[in-house]
Short mmCIF file of C-alpha atoms in Angstrom, two decimals:
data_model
loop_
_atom_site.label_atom_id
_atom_site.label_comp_id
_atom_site.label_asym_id
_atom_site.label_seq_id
_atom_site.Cartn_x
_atom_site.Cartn_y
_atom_site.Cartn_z
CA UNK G 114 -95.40 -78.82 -44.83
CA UNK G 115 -96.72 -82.03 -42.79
CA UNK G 116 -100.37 -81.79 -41.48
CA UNK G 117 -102.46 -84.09 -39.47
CA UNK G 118 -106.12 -84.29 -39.41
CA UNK G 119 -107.09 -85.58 -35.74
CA UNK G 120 -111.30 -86.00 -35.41
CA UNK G 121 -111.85 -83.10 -37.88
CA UNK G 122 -109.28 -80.44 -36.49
CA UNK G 123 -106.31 -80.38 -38.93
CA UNK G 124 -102.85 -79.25 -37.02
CA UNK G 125 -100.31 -77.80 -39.10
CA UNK G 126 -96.37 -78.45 -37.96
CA UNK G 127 -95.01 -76.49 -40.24
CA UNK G 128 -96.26 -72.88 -39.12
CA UNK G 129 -95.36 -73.56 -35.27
CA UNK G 130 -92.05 -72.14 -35.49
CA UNK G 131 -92.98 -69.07 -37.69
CA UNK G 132 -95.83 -68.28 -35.03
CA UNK G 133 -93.32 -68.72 -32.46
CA UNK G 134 -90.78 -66.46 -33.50
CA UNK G 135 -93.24 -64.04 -34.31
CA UNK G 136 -94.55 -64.04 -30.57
CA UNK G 137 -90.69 -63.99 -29.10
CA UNK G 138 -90.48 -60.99 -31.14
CA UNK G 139 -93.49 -59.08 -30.74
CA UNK G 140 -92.64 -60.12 -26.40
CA UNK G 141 -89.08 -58.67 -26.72
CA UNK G 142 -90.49 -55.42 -28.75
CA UNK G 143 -93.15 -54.99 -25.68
CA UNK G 144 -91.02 -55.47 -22.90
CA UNK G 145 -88.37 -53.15 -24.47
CA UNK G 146 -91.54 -50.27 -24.97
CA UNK G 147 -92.77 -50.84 -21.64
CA UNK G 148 -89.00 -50.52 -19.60
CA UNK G 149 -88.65 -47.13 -21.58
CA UNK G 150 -92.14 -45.80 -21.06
CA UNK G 151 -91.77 -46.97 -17.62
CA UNK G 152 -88.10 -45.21 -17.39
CA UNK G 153 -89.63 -41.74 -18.83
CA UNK G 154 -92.56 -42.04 -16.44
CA UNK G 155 -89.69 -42.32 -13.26
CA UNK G 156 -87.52 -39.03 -14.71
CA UNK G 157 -90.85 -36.98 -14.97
CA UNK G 158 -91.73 -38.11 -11.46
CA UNK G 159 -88.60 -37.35 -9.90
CA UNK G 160 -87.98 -34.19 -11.66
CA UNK G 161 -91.58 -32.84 -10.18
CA UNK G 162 -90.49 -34.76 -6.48
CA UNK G 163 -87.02 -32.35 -6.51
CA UNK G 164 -89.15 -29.17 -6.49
CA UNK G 165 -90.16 -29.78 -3.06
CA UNK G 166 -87.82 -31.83 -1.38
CA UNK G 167 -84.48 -33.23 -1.62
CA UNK G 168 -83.82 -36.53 -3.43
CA UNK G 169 -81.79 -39.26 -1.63
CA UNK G 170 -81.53 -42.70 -1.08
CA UNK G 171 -85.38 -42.77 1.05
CA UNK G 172 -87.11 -41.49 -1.77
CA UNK G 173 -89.57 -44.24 -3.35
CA UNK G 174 -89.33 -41.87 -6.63
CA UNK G 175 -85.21 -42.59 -6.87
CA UNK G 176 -85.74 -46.29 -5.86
CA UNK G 177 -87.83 -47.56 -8.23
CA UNK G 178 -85.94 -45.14 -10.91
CA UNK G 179 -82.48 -47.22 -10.21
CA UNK G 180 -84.17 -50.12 -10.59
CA UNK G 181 -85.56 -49.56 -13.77
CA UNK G 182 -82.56 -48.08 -15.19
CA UNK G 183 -80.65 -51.62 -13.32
CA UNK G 184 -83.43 -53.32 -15.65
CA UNK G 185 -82.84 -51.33 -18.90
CA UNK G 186 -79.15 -52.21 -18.59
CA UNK G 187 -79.43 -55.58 -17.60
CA UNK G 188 -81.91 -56.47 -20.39
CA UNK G 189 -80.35 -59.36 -22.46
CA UNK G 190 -77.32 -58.94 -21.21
CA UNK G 191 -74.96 -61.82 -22.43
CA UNK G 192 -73.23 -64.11 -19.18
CA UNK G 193 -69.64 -64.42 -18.83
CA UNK G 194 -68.68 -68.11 -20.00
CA UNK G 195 -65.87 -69.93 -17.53
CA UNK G 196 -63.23 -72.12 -18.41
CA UNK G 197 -65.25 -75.22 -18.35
CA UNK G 198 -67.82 -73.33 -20.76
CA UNK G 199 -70.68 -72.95 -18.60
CA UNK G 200 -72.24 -69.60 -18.99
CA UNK G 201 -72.64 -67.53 -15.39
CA UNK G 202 -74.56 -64.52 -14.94
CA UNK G 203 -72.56 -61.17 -15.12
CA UNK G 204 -74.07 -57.79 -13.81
CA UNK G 205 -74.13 -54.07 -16.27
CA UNK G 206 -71.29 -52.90 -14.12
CA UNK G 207 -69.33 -55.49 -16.13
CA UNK G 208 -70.09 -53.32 -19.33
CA UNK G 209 -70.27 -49.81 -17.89
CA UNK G 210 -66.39 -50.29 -16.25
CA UNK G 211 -65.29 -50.81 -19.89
CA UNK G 212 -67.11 -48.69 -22.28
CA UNK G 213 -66.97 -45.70 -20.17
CA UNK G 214 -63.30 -45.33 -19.53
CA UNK G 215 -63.24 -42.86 -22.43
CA UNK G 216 -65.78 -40.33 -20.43
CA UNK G 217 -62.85 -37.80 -19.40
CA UNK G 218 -62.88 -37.36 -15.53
CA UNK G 219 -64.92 -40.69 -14.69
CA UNK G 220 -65.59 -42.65 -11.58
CA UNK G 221 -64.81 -45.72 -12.39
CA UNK G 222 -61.52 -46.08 -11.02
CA UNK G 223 -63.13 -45.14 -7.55
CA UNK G 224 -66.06 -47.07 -7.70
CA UNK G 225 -63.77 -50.24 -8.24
CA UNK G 226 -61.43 -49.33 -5.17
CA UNK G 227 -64.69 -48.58 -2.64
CA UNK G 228 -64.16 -50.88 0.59
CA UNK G 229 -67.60 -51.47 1.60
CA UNK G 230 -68.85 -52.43 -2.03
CA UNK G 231 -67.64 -55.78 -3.43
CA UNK G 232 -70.43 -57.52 -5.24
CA UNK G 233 -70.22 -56.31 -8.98
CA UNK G 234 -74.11 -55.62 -8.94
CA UNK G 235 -73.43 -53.48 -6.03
CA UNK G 236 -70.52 -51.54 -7.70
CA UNK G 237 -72.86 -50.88 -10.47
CA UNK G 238 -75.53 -49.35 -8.02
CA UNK G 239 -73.11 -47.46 -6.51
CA UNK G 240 -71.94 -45.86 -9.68
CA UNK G 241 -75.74 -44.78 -10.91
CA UNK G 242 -75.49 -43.02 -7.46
CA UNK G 243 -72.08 -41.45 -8.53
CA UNK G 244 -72.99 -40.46 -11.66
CA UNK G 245 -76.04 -38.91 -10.83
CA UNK G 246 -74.63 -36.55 -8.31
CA UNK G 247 -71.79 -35.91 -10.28
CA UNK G 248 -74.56 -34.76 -12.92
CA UNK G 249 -72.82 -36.90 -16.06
CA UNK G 250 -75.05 -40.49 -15.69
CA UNK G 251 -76.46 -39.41 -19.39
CA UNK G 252 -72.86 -38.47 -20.66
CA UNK G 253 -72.00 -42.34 -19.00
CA UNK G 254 -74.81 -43.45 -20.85
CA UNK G 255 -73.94 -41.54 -24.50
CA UNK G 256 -70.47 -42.48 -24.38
CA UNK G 257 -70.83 -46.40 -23.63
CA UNK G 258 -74.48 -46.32 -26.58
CA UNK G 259 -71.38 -44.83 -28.97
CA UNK G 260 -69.07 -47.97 -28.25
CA UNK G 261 -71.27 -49.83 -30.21
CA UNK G 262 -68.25 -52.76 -30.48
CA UNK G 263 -68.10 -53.30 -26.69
CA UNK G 264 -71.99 -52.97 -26.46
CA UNK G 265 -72.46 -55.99 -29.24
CA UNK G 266 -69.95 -57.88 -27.45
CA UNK G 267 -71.69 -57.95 -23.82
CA UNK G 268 -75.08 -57.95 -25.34
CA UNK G 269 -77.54 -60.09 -27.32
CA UNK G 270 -79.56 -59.35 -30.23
CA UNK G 271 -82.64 -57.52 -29.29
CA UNK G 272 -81.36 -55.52 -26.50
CA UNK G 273 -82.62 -51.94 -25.25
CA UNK G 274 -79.05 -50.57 -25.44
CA UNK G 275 -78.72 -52.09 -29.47
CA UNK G 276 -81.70 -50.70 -30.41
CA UNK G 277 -83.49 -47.45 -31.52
CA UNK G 278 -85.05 -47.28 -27.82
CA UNK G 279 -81.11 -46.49 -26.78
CA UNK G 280 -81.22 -42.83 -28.08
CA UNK G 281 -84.75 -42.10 -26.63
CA UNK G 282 -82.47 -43.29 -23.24
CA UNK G 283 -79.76 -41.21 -22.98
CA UNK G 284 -82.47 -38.16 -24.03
CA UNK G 285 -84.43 -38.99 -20.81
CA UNK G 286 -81.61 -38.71 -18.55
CA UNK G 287 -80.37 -35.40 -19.65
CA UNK G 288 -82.99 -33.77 -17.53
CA UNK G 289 -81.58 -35.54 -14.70
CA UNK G 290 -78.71 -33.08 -14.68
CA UNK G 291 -80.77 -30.43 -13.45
CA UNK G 292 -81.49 -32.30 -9.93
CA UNK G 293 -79.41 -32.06 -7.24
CA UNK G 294 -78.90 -35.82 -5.20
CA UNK G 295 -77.64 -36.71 -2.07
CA UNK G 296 -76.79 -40.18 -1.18
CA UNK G 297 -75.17 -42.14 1.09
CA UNK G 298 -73.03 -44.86 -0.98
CA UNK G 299 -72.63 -46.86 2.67
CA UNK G 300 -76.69 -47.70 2.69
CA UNK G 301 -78.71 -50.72 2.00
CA UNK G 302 -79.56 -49.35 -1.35
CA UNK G 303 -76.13 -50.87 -2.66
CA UNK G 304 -76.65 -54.50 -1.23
CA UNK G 305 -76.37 -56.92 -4.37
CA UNK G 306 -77.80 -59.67 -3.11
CA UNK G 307 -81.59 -59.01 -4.21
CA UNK G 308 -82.68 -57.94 -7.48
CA UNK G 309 -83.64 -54.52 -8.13
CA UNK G 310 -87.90 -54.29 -8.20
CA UNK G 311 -89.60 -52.30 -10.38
CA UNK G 312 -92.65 -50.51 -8.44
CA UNK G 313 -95.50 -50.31 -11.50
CA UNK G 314 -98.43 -49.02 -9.23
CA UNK G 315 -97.68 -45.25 -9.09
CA UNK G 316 -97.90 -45.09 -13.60
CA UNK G 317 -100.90 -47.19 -13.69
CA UNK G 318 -103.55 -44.71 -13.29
CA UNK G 319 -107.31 -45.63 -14.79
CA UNK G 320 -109.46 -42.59 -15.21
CA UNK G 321 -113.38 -43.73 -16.35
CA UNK G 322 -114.96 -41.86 -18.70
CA UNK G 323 -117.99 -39.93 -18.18
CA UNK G 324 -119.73 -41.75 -20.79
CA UNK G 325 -118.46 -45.25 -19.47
CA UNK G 326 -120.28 -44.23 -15.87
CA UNK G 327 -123.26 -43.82 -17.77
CA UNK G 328 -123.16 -46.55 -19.77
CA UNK G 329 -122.58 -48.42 -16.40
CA UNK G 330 -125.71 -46.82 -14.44
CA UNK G 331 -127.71 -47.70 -17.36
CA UNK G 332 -127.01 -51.38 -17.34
CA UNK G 333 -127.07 -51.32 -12.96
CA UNK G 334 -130.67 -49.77 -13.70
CA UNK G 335 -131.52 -52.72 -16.09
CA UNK G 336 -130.43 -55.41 -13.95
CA UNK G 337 -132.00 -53.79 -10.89
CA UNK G 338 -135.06 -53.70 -13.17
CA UNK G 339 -134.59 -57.71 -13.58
CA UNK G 340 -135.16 -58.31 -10.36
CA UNK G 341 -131.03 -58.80 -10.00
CA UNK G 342 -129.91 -58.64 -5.63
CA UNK G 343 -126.67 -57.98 -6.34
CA UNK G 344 -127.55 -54.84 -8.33
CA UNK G 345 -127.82 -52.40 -5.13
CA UNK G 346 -127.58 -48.49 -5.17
CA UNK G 347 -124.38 -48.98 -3.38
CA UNK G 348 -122.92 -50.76 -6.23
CA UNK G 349 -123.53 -47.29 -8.00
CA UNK G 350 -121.09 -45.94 -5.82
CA UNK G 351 -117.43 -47.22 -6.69
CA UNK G 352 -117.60 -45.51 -10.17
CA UNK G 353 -118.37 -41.76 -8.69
CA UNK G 354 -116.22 -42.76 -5.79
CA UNK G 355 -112.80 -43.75 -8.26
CA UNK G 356 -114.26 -40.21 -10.47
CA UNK G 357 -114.21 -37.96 -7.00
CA UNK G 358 -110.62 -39.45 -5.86
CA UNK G 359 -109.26 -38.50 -9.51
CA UNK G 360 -110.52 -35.10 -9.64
CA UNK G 361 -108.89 -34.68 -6.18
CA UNK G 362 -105.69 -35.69 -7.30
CA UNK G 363 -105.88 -33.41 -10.03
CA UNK G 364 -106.77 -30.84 -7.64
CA UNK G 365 -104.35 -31.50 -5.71
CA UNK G 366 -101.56 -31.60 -8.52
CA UNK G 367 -103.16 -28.07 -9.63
CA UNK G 368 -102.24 -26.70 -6.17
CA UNK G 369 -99.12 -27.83 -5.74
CA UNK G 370 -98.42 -26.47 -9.33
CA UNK G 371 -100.03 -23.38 -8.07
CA UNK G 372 -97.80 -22.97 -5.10
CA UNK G 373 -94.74 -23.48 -7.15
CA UNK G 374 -95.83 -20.83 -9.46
CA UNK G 375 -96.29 -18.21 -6.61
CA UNK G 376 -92.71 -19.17 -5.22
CA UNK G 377 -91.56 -18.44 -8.51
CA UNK G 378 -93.07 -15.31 -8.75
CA UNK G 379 -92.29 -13.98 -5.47
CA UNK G 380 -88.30 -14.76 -6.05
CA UNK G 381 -89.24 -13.47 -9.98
CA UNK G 382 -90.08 -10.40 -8.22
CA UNK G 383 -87.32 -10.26 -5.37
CA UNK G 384 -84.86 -11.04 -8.11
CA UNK G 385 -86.23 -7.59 -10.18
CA UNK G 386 -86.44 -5.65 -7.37
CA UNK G 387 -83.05 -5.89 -6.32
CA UNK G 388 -81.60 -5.14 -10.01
CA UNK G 389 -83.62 -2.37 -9.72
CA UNK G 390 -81.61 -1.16 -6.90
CA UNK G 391 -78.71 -2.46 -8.19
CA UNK G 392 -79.41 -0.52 -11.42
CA UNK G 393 -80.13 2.77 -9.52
CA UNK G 394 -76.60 2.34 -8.11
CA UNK G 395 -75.41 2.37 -10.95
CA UNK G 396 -76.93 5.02 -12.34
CA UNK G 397 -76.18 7.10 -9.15
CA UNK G 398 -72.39 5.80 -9.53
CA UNK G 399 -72.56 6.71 -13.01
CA UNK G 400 -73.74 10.07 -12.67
CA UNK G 401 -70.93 11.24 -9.73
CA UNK G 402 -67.70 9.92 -12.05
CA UNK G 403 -69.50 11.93 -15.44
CA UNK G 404 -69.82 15.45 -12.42
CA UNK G 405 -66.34 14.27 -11.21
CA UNK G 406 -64.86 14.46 -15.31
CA UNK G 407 -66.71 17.75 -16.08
CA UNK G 408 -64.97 19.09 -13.05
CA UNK G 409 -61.93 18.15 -14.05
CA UNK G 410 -61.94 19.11 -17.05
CA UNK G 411 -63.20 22.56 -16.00
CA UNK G 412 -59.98 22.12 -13.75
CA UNK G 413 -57.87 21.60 -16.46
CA UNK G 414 -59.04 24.33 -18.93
CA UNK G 415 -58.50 26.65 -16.30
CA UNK G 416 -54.52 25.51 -15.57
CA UNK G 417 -53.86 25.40 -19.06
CA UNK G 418 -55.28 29.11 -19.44
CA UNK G 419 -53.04 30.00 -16.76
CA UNK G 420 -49.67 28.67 -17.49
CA UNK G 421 -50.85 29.78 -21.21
CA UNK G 422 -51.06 33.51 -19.69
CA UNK G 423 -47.41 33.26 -17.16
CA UNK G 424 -45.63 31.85 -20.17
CA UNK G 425 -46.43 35.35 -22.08
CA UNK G 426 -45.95 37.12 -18.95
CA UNK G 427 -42.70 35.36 -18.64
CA UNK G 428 -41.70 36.29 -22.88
CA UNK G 429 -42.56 39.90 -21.90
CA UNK G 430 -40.05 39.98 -18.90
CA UNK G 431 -37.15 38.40 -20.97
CA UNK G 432 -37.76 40.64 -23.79
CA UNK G 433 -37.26 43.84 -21.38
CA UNK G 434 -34.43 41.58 -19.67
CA UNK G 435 -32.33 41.64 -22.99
CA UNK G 436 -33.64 45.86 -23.70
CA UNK G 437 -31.85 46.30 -20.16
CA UNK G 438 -28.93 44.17 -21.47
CA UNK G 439 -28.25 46.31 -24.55
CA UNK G 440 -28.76 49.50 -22.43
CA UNK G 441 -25.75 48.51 -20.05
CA UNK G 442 -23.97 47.00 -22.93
CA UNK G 443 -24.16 51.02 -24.62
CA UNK G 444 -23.27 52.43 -20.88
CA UNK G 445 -20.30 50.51 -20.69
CA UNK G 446 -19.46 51.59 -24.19
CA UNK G 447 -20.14 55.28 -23.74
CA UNK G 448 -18.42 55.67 -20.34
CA UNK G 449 -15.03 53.78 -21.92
CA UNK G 450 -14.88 56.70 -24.97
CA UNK G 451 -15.64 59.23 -23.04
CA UNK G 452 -12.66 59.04 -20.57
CA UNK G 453 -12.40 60.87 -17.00
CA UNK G 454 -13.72 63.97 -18.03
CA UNK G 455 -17.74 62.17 -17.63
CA UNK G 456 -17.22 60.53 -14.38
CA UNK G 457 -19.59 62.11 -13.16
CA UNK G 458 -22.56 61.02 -15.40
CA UNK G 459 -21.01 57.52 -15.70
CA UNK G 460 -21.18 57.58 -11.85
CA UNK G 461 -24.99 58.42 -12.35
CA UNK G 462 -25.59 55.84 -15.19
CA UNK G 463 -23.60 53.31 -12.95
CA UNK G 464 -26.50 54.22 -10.46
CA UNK G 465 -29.34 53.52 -12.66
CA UNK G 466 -27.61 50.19 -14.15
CA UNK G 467 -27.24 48.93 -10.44
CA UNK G 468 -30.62 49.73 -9.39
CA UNK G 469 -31.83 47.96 -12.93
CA UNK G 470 -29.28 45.02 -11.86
CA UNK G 471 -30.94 44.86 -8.58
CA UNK G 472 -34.42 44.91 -9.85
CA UNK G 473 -33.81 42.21 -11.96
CA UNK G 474 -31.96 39.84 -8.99
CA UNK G 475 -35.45 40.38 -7.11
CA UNK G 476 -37.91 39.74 -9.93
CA UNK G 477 -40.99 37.93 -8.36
CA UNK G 478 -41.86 36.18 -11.74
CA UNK G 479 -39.20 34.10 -11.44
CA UNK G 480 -40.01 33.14 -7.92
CA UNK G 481 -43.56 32.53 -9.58
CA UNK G 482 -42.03 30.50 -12.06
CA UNK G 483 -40.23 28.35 -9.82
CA UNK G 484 -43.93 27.65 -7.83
CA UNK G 485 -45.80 27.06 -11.19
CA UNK G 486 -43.53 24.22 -11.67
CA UNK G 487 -44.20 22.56 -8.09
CA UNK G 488 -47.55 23.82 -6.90
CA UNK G 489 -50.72 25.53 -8.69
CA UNK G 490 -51.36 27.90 -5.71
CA UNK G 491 -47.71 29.35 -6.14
CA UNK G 492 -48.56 30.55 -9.98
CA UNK G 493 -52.27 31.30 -8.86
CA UNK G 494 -50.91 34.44 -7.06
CA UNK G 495 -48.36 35.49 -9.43
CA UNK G 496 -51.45 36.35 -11.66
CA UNK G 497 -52.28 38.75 -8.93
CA UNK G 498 -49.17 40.57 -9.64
CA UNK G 499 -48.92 43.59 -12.50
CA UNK G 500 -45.59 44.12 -14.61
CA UNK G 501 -45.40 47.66 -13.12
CA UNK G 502 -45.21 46.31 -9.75
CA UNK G 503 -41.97 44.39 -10.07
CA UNK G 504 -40.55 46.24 -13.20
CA UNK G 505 -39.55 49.40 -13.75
CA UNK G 506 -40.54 50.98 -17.30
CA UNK G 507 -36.94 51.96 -19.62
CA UNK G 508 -38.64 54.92 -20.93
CA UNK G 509 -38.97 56.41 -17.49
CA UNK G 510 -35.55 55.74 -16.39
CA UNK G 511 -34.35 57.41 -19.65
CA UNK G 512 -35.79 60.88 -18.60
CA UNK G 513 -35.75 60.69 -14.89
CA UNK G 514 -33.65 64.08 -14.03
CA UNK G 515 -30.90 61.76 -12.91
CA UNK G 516 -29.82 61.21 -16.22
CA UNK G 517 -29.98 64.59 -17.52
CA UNK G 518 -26.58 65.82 -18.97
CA UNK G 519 -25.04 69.01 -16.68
#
């Protein structure tokens, strides 16, 4: 290590180099820090600007957000060397067009065929627009950090997208999805022929202290005290004057908050009241169709009751049916051994059997049975009807004076 001693002041070579990379590095590690504070800063703000109005291409708040996100992707990006080995610039739409081909659905194919963009830079403004509306610019931005191959190739060492900052990046953007954008893609906003400006004045806010004012009125009262011009009462004023503008921003940011909180609760509340109603409906609904199945199963109960009570009804008439049957079969019998000398009382037992032959042609219960099977008021009125209305009883035919022998 060479040193020279020049008057007394000794200059050593050897550490300029060390002491310069040190500074390159501690530069790159601040500018890096102070694009993603800056970028986080520009999300917040935009996400609080979307509760009250609609985000497009006027908004200062989406302006100087594309531009720092045009910064964060353009930092240390590598140029694209020619033929004749000179390196020319190359803009991030170079690298998004490639490592997001694999993001399933994508724009890019769209983006490259617009008429009225042509300028790469512009293409690339065009498809933050894109993305954003399409509510996938942090899936763009995942899928092209995971192509780490394509992102070393297009990139130099020291990069936002290469280093840990690049996580922390596609977190921020996430929250994005929940805004909805408008643009216009045929606006000024996509001219590539001027750099992208970052706005720093609306996240550099300086808030004194209480006990800095203080300080500060002390020492005005000392130098006043000194006989000092310049120390006025009016140069007390600046300090309570930057103090009262602060508090009334915060006021103001409490009120706004405020007012968003009462819109929320009065759609909160419009949003319960009509489940309410929609619940009572339902309850109302729910009550008619469990009426509506008691009823029918009252309904039910009672038809099975009554086709339980015809179909015993109906046993009853067949048993007397096949009593009748035997009693003509033993008529037949009797008049065929008895001969010609009992005409006479087989013309009276031929009486009886064709009045029981008749009675059993006109037998309502099989009418009824017929209209059980095709209508419930048919069988409904047979059970009005008694046996001894439609039937005549065996026993009393037996000893009606009509059959008694002569």
């Amino acid at each position: 290590m060479a040193s020279l001693s020049l008057g007394g002041l000794s200059v050593n070579r050897g550490g300029g180099s060390s002491s310069k990379k040190s500074l390159n590095a501690r530069n790159a590690a601040v500018e890096r820090r102070n694009l993603i504070t800056v970028c986080r800063f520009s999300v917040k703000t935009l996400i609080d600007r979307s509760c009250f109005e609609t985000i497009d291409d006027s908004s200062p708040e989406f302006n100087n957000f594309a531009a720092i996100l045009e910064q964060i992707l353009s930092h240390r990006l590598k140029g694209q060397v020619t033929w004749f080995g000179y390196e020319s610039p190359r803009s991030f739409w170079d690298y998004i067009r490639v490592a997001c081909r694999k993001v399933s659905q994508n724009c890019i194919c769209s983006i490259e065929n617009m008429e009225n963009v042509s300028s790469s830079r512009a293409k690339g403004r065009a498809w933050i627009r894109v993305a954003l509306m399409e509510k996938h610019l942090s899936e763009y931005i995942s899928t092209a950090l995971r192509d780490f191959k394509t992102t070393r190739r297009f990139y130099e060492d020291g990069a936002i997208v290469l280093g840990e900052e690049a996580n922390m990046l596609a977190g921020m953007l996430l929250g994005l999805n929940a805004i909805d954008f408008s643009f216009c893609l045929k606006g000024e906003g996509l001219d590539g022929n001027f750099p992208a400006v970052i706005d720093y004045t609306p996240y550099l806010k300086f808030t004194q202290s209480s006990d800095s004012i203080s300080s500060d009125e002390e020492e005005l009262r000392t130098l006043g005290s000194s006989g000092s011009e310049s120390s006025t009462p009016e140069n007390i004023g600046p300090p309570f004057i930057m103090d009262e503008n602060s508090w009334f921003n915060k006021c103001k940011r409490v009120k706004q908050k405020y007012q968003l909180t009462l819109e929320q609760k009065g759609y909160l509340e419009e949003l319960l009241r009509l489940r309410e109603n929609q619940l009572a409906e339902s309850v109302s609904q729910n009550k008619l169709l469990l009426q509506r199945i008691e009823d029918s199963d009252l309904t039910h109960k009672l038809e099975k009751e009554q086709l339980e009570y015809i179909i015993v009804e109906l046993q009853d008439q067949l048993k007397s049916f096949q009593s009748l049957d035997q009693l003509s079969a033993e008529v037949s019998l009797s008049q065929t051994s008895l001969g010609p000398a009992h005409s006479q009382d087989g013309d009276g037992k031929q009486d009886v059997l064709n009045l029981l032959s008749e009675g059993k042609e006109d037998t309502p219960s099989l009418l009824g049975l017929c209209g059980s099977l095709t209508s419930v008021a048919s069988y409904k009125s047979l059970t009005s009807l008694k046996s001894s209305d439609y039937l005549p009883s065996p026993t009393t035919e037996m000893t009606s004076p009509g059959l008694t022998p002569s």
